[in-house]
Amino acid sequence: MSMQLTVLALLTGLLAGALFRFLHVPIPAPPELPGVMGIVGIFLGYKLIDHFDVGVDVLEVLGI
């Protein structure tokens, strides 16, 4: 992953968050740190399973 892409994503998020606050509309993300940490946990769990290359193809199990 490119550091430049990460920084651009952060800056885009900061601008979007500032715009939402400026317009007094709720943000489409958890407004508190525990909610944000839950999202980070989801991401880390996904990457952990990806790293160990394990998983089940749900559609295949369902026969779809």
PDB file of N, CA and C in Angstrom:
ATOM      1  N   MET A   1       0.854  -1.172   0.000  1.00  0.00           N
ATOM      2  CA  MET A   1       0.000   0.000   0.000  1.00  0.00           C
ATOM      3  C   MET A   1       0.898   1.232   0.000  1.00  0.00           C
ATOM      4  N   SER A   2       0.538   2.176  -0.783  1.00  0.00           N
ATOM      5  CA  SER A   2       1.316   3.395  -0.943  1.00  0.00           C
ATOM      6  C   SER A   2       1.051   4.366   0.210  1.00  0.00           C
ATOM      7  N   MET A   3       2.115   4.941   0.743  1.00  0.00           N
ATOM      8  CA  MET A   3       1.976   5.934   1.815  1.00  0.00           C
ATOM      9  C   MET A   3       1.266   7.168   1.276  1.00  0.00           C
ATOM     10  N   GLN A   4       1.547   7.515   0.026  1.00  0.00           N
ATOM     11  CA  GLN A   4       0.901   8.684  -0.588  1.00  0.00           C
ATOM     12  C   GLN A   4      -0.614   8.478  -0.645  1.00  0.00           C
ATOM     13  N   LEU A   5      -1.045   7.286  -1.016  1.00  0.00           N
ATOM     14  CA  LEU A   5      -2.474   6.983  -1.077  1.00  0.00           C
ATOM     15  C   LEU A   5      -3.104   7.065   0.315  1.00  0.00           C
ATOM     16  N   THR A   6      -2.379   6.578   1.305  1.00  0.00           N
ATOM     17  CA  THR A   6      -2.879   6.616   2.682  1.00  0.00           C
ATOM     18  C   THR A   6      -3.040   8.051   3.163  1.00  0.00           C
ATOM     19  N   VAL A   7      -2.059   8.888   2.887  1.00  0.00           N
ATOM     20  CA  VAL A   7      -2.128  10.295   3.298  1.00  0.00           C
ATOM     21  C   VAL A   7      -3.262  11.010   2.565  1.00  0.00           C
ATOM     22  N   LEU A   8      -3.416  10.743   1.272  1.00  0.00           N
ATOM     23  CA  LEU A   8      -4.519  11.352   0.517  1.00  0.00           C
ATOM     24  C   LEU A   8      -5.872  10.916   1.065  1.00  0.00           C
ATOM     25  N   ALA A   9      -5.987   9.640   1.439  1.00  0.00           N
ATOM     26  CA  ALA A   9      -7.240   9.145   2.027  1.00  0.00           C
ATOM     27  C   ALA A   9      -7.526   9.851   3.350  1.00  0.00           C
ATOM     28  N   LEU A  10      -6.495  10.028   4.167  1.00  0.00           N
ATOM     29  CA  LEU A  10      -6.662  10.726   5.443  1.00  0.00           C
ATOM     30  C   LEU A  10      -7.094  12.168   5.222  1.00  0.00           C
ATOM     31  N   LEU A  11      -6.440  12.856   4.288  1.00  0.00           N
ATOM     32  CA  LEU A  11      -6.804  14.246   4.003  1.00  0.00           C
ATOM     33  C   LEU A  11      -8.217  14.355   3.455  1.00  0.00           C
ATOM     34  N   THR A  12      -8.603  13.422   2.603  1.00  0.00           N
ATOM     35  CA  THR A  12      -9.971  13.408   2.074  1.00  0.00           C
ATOM     36  C   THR A  12     -10.978  13.212   3.203  1.00  0.00           C
ATOM     37  N   GLY A  13     -10.654  12.295   4.116  1.00  0.00           N
ATOM     38  CA  GLY A  13     -11.523  12.068   5.264  1.00  0.00           C
ATOM     39  C   GLY A  13     -11.633  13.293   6.159  1.00  0.00           C
ATOM     40  N   LEU A  14     -10.504  13.956   6.375  1.00  0.00           N
ATOM     41  CA  LEU A  14     -10.527  15.174   7.192  1.00  0.00           C
ATOM     42  C   LEU A  14     -11.394  16.254   6.551  1.00  0.00           C
ATOM     43  N   LEU A  15     -11.243  16.426   5.247  1.00  0.00           N
ATOM     44  CA  LEU A  15     -12.065  17.412   4.540  1.00  0.00           C
ATOM     45  C   LEU A  15     -13.550  17.050   4.606  1.00  0.00           C
ATOM     46  N   ALA A  16     -13.852  15.784   4.378  1.00  0.00           N
ATOM     47  CA  ALA A  16     -15.252  15.351   4.424  1.00  0.00           C
ATOM     48  C   ALA A  16     -15.836  15.545   5.819  1.00  0.00           C
ATOM     49  N   GLY A  17     -15.062  15.159   6.859  1.00  0.00           N
ATOM     50  CA  GLY A  17     -15.532  15.343   8.234  1.00  0.00           C
ATOM     51  C   GLY A  17     -15.768  16.803   8.568  1.00  0.00           C
ATOM     52  N   ALA A  18     -14.847  17.657   8.129  1.00  0.00           N
ATOM     53  CA  ALA A  18     -15.009  19.094   8.370  1.00  0.00           C
ATOM     54  C   ALA A  18     -16.244  19.629   7.662  1.00  0.00           C
ATOM     55  N   LEU A  19     -16.465  19.174   6.434  1.00  0.00           N
ATOM     56  CA  LEU A  19     -17.642  19.625   5.684  1.00  0.00           C
ATOM     57  C   LEU A  19     -18.934  19.176   6.360  1.00  0.00           C
ATOM     58  N   PHE A  20     -18.988  17.918   6.809  1.00  0.00           N
ATOM     59  CA  PHE A  20     -20.189  17.431   7.505  1.00  0.00           C
ATOM     60  C   PHE A  20     -20.452  18.282   8.755  1.00  0.00           C
ATOM     61  N   ARG A  21     -19.399  18.567   9.513  1.00  0.00           N
ATOM     62  CA  ARG A  21     -19.574  19.350  10.736  1.00  0.00           C
ATOM     63  C   ARG A  21     -19.990  20.780  10.408  1.00  0.00           C
ATOM     64  N   PHE A  22     -19.368  21.370   9.394  1.00  0.00           N
ATOM     65  CA  PHE A  22     -19.689  22.733   8.982  1.00  0.00           C
ATOM     66  C   PHE A  22     -21.159  22.847   8.579  1.00  0.00           C
ATOM     67  N   LEU A  23     -21.677  21.815   7.897  1.00  0.00           N
ATOM     68  CA  LEU A  23     -23.072  21.814   7.446  1.00  0.00           C
ATOM     69  C   LEU A  23     -24.043  21.308   8.514  1.00  0.00           C
ATOM     70  N   HIS A  24     -23.518  20.952   9.681  1.00  0.00           N
ATOM     71  CA  HIS A  24     -24.337  20.458  10.805  1.00  0.00           C
ATOM     72  C   HIS A  24     -25.169  19.240  10.426  1.00  0.00           C
ATOM     73  N   VAL A  25     -24.552  18.307   9.711  1.00  0.00           N
ATOM     74  CA  VAL A  25     -25.213  17.035   9.399  1.00  0.00           C
ATOM     75  C   VAL A  25     -24.410  15.923  10.059  1.00  0.00           C
ATOM     76  N   PRO A  26     -25.077  14.814  10.438  1.00  0.00           N
ATOM     77  CA  PRO A  26     -24.354  13.716  11.094  1.00  0.00           C
ATOM     78  C   PRO A  26     -23.393  13.031  10.116  1.00  0.00           C
ATOM     79  N   ILE A  27     -22.278  12.572  10.647  1.00  0.00           N
ATOM     80  CA  ILE A  27     -21.309  11.886   9.801  1.00  0.00           C
ATOM     81  C   ILE A  27     -21.740  10.434   9.572  1.00  0.00           C
ATOM     82  N   PRO A  28     -21.427   9.882   8.417  1.00  0.00           N
ATOM     83  CA  PRO A  28     -21.800   8.487   8.135  1.00  0.00           C
ATOM     84  C   PRO A  28     -20.766   7.512   8.691  1.00  0.00           C
ATOM     85  N   ALA A  29     -20.342   7.745   9.924  1.00  0.00           N
ATOM     86  CA  ALA A  29     -19.358   6.904  10.605  1.00  0.00           C
ATOM     87  C   ALA A  29     -19.622   7.017  12.100  1.00  0.00           C
ATOM     88  N   PRO A  30     -19.088   6.077  12.881  1.00  0.00           N
ATOM     89  CA  PRO A  30     -19.287   6.185  14.325  1.00  0.00           C
ATOM     90  C   PRO A  30     -18.677   7.490  14.851  1.00  0.00           C
ATOM     91  N   PRO A  31     -19.442   8.271  15.605  1.00  0.00           N
ATOM     92  CA  PRO A  31     -18.941   9.556  16.088  1.00  0.00           C
ATOM     93  C   PRO A  31     -18.073   9.455  17.343  1.00  0.00           C
ATOM     94  N   GLU A  32     -17.878   8.266  17.861  1.00  0.00           N
ATOM     95  CA  GLU A  32     -17.089   8.086  19.081  1.00  0.00           C
ATOM     96  C   GLU A  32     -15.948   7.109  18.827  1.00  0.00           C
ATOM     97  N   LEU A  33     -14.871   7.223  19.604  1.00  0.00           N
ATOM     98  CA  LEU A  33     -13.688   6.390  19.429  1.00  0.00           C
ATOM     99  C   LEU A  33     -13.982   4.886  19.515  1.00  0.00           C
ATOM    100  N   PRO A  34     -14.834   4.409  20.446  1.00  0.00           N
ATOM    101  CA  PRO A  34     -15.102   2.964  20.465  1.00  0.00           C
ATOM    102  C   PRO A  34     -15.701   2.451  19.143  1.00  0.00           C
ATOM    103  N   GLY A  35     -16.528   3.235  18.502  1.00  0.00           N
ATOM    104  CA  GLY A  35     -17.083   2.824  17.209  1.00  0.00           C
ATOM    105  C   GLY A  35     -16.026   2.757  16.131  1.00  0.00           C
ATOM    106  N   VAL A  36     -15.126   3.724  16.140  1.00  0.00           N
ATOM    107  CA  VAL A  36     -14.030   3.735  15.172  1.00  0.00           C
ATOM    108  C   VAL A  36     -13.116   2.532  15.421  1.00  0.00           C
ATOM    109  N   MET A  37     -12.848   2.220  16.683  1.00  0.00           N
ATOM    110  CA  MET A  37     -11.997   1.075  17.000  1.00  0.00           C
ATOM    111  C   MET A  37     -12.657  -0.234  16.577  1.00  0.00           C
ATOM    112  N   GLY A  38     -13.994  -0.293  16.625  1.00  0.00           N
ATOM    113  CA  GLY A  38     -14.696  -1.470  16.123  1.00  0.00           C
ATOM    114  C   GLY A  38     -14.447  -1.663  14.638  1.00  0.00           C
ATOM    115  N   ILE A  39     -14.454  -0.580  13.882  1.00  0.00           N
ATOM    116  CA  ILE A  39     -14.179  -0.657  12.453  1.00  0.00           C
ATOM    117  C   ILE A  39     -12.729  -1.085  12.214  1.00  0.00           C
ATOM    118  N   VAL A  40     -11.800  -0.553  13.000  1.00  0.00           N
ATOM    119  CA  VAL A  40     -10.396  -0.967  12.888  1.00  0.00           C
ATOM    120  C   VAL A  40     -10.276  -2.459  13.193  1.00  0.00           C
ATOM    121  N   GLY A  41     -11.000  -2.934  14.195  1.00  0.00           N
ATOM    122  CA  GLY A  41     -10.987  -4.356  14.540  1.00  0.00           C
ATOM    123  C   GLY A  41     -11.507  -5.223  13.409  1.00  0.00           C
ATOM    124  N   ILE A  42     -12.561  -4.790  12.745  1.00  0.00           N
ATOM    125  CA  ILE A  42     -13.087  -5.530  11.597  1.00  0.00           C
ATOM    126  C   ILE A  42     -12.019  -5.633  10.512  1.00  0.00           C
ATOM    127  N   PHE A  43     -11.365  -4.511  10.219  1.00  0.00           N
ATOM    128  CA  PHE A  43     -10.309  -4.496   9.204  1.00  0.00           C
ATOM    129  C   PHE A  43      -9.167  -5.432   9.587  1.00  0.00           C
ATOM    130  N   LEU A  44      -8.702  -5.356  10.837  1.00  0.00           N
ATOM    131  CA  LEU A  44      -7.589  -6.200  11.272  1.00  0.00           C
ATOM    132  C   LEU A  44      -7.964  -7.681  11.259  1.00  0.00           C
ATOM    133  N   GLY A  45      -9.176  -8.012  11.645  1.00  0.00           N
ATOM    134  CA  GLY A  45      -9.632  -9.400  11.586  1.00  0.00           C
ATOM    135  C   GLY A  45      -9.658  -9.922  10.160  1.00  0.00           C
ATOM    136  N   TYR A  46     -10.112  -9.099   9.238  1.00  0.00           N
ATOM    137  CA  TYR A  46     -10.148  -9.457   7.819  1.00  0.00           C
ATOM    138  C   TYR A  46      -8.730  -9.726   7.316  1.00  0.00           C
ATOM    139  N   LYS A  47      -7.794  -8.820   7.651  1.00  0.00           N
ATOM    140  CA  LYS A  47      -6.417  -8.971   7.193  1.00  0.00           C
ATOM    141  C   LYS A  47      -5.749 -10.196   7.834  1.00  0.00           C
ATOM    142  N   LEU A  48      -6.076 -10.499   9.081  1.00  0.00           N
ATOM    143  CA  LEU A  48      -5.511 -11.651   9.765  1.00  0.00           C
ATOM    144  C   LEU A  48      -5.910 -12.952   9.068  1.00  0.00           C
ATOM    145  N   ILE A  49      -7.205 -13.099   8.763  1.00  0.00           N
ATOM    146  CA  ILE A  49      -7.678 -14.291   8.056  1.00  0.00           C
ATOM    147  C   ILE A  49      -7.074 -14.359   6.667  1.00  0.00           C
ATOM    148  N   ASP A  50      -6.948 -13.216   5.992  1.00  0.00           N
ATOM    149  CA  ASP A  50      -6.328 -13.166   4.672  1.00  0.00           C
ATOM    150  C   ASP A  50      -4.866 -13.602   4.744  1.00  0.00           C
ATOM    151  N   HIS A  51      -4.166 -13.180   5.783  1.00  0.00           N
ATOM    152  CA  HIS A  51      -2.750 -13.531   5.949  1.00  0.00           C
ATOM    153  C   HIS A  51      -2.562 -15.047   6.080  1.00  0.00           C
ATOM    154  N   PHE A  52      -3.436 -15.699   6.847  1.00  0.00           N
ATOM    155  CA  PHE A  52      -3.327 -17.143   7.050  1.00  0.00           C
ATOM    156  C   PHE A  52      -3.993 -17.948   5.938  1.00  0.00           C
ATOM    157  N   ASP A  53      -4.629 -17.242   4.994  1.00  0.00           N
ATOM    158  CA  ASP A  53      -5.243 -17.870   3.820  1.00  0.00           C
ATOM    159  C   ASP A  53      -6.198 -19.006   4.195  1.00  0.00           C
ATOM    160  N   VAL A  54      -7.092 -18.708   5.129  1.00  0.00           N
ATOM    161  CA  VAL A  54      -8.121 -19.669   5.524  1.00  0.00           C
ATOM    162  C   VAL A  54      -9.487 -19.039   5.287  1.00  0.00           C
ATOM    163  N   GLY A  55     -10.500 -19.880   5.192  1.00  0.00           N
ATOM    164  CA  GLY A  55     -11.843 -19.351   5.029  1.00  0.00           C
ATOM    165  C   GLY A  55     -12.752 -20.349   4.350  1.00  0.00           C
ATOM    166  N   VAL A  56     -14.003 -19.983   4.250  1.00  0.00           N
ATOM    167  CA  VAL A  56     -15.034 -20.818   3.651  1.00  0.00           C
ATOM    168  C   VAL A  56     -15.771 -19.979   2.618  1.00  0.00           C
ATOM    169  N   ASP A  57     -15.979 -20.546   1.432  1.00  0.00           N
ATOM    170  CA  ASP A  57     -16.757 -19.871   0.402  1.00  0.00           C
ATOM    171  C   ASP A  57     -18.242 -20.129   0.681  1.00  0.00           C
ATOM    172  N   VAL A  58     -18.912 -19.142   1.259  1.00  0.00           N
ATOM    173  CA  VAL A  58     -20.300 -19.297   1.692  1.00  0.00           C
ATOM    174  C   VAL A  58     -21.207 -19.625   0.519  1.00  0.00           C
ATOM    175  N   LEU A  59     -21.010 -18.966  -0.626  1.00  0.00           N
ATOM    176  CA  LEU A  59     -21.854 -19.242  -1.786  1.00  0.00           C
ATOM    177  C   LEU A  59     -21.691 -20.680  -2.261  1.00  0.00           C
ATOM    178  N   GLU A  60     -20.473 -21.203  -2.194  1.00  0.00           N
ATOM    179  CA  GLU A  60     -20.242 -22.583  -2.590  1.00  0.00           C
ATOM    180  C   GLU A  60     -20.928 -23.544  -1.614  1.00  0.00           C
ATOM    181  N   VAL A  61     -20.844 -23.243  -0.321  1.00  0.00           N
ATOM    182  CA  VAL A  61     -21.488 -24.069   0.695  1.00  0.00           C
ATOM    183  C   VAL A  61     -23.008 -24.084   0.493  1.00  0.00           C
ATOM    184  N   LEU A  62     -23.571 -22.945   0.117  1.00  0.00           N
ATOM    185  CA  LEU A  62     -25.008 -22.849  -0.119  1.00  0.00           C
ATOM    186  C   LEU A  62     -25.421 -23.400  -1.478  1.00  0.00           C
ATOM    187  N   GLY A  63     -24.453 -23.722  -2.313  1.00  0.00           N
ATOM    188  CA  GLY A  63     -24.738 -24.267  -3.634  1.00  0.00           C
ATOM    189  C   GLY A  63     -25.203 -23.214  -4.623  1.00  0.00           C
ATOM    190  N   ILE A  64     -24.795 -21.993  -4.430  1.00  0.00           N
ATOM    191  CA  ILE A  64     -25.215 -20.895  -5.314  1.00  0.00           C
ATOM    192  C   ILE A  64     -24.095 -20.593  -6.290  1.00  0.00           C
TER     193      ILE A  64
END
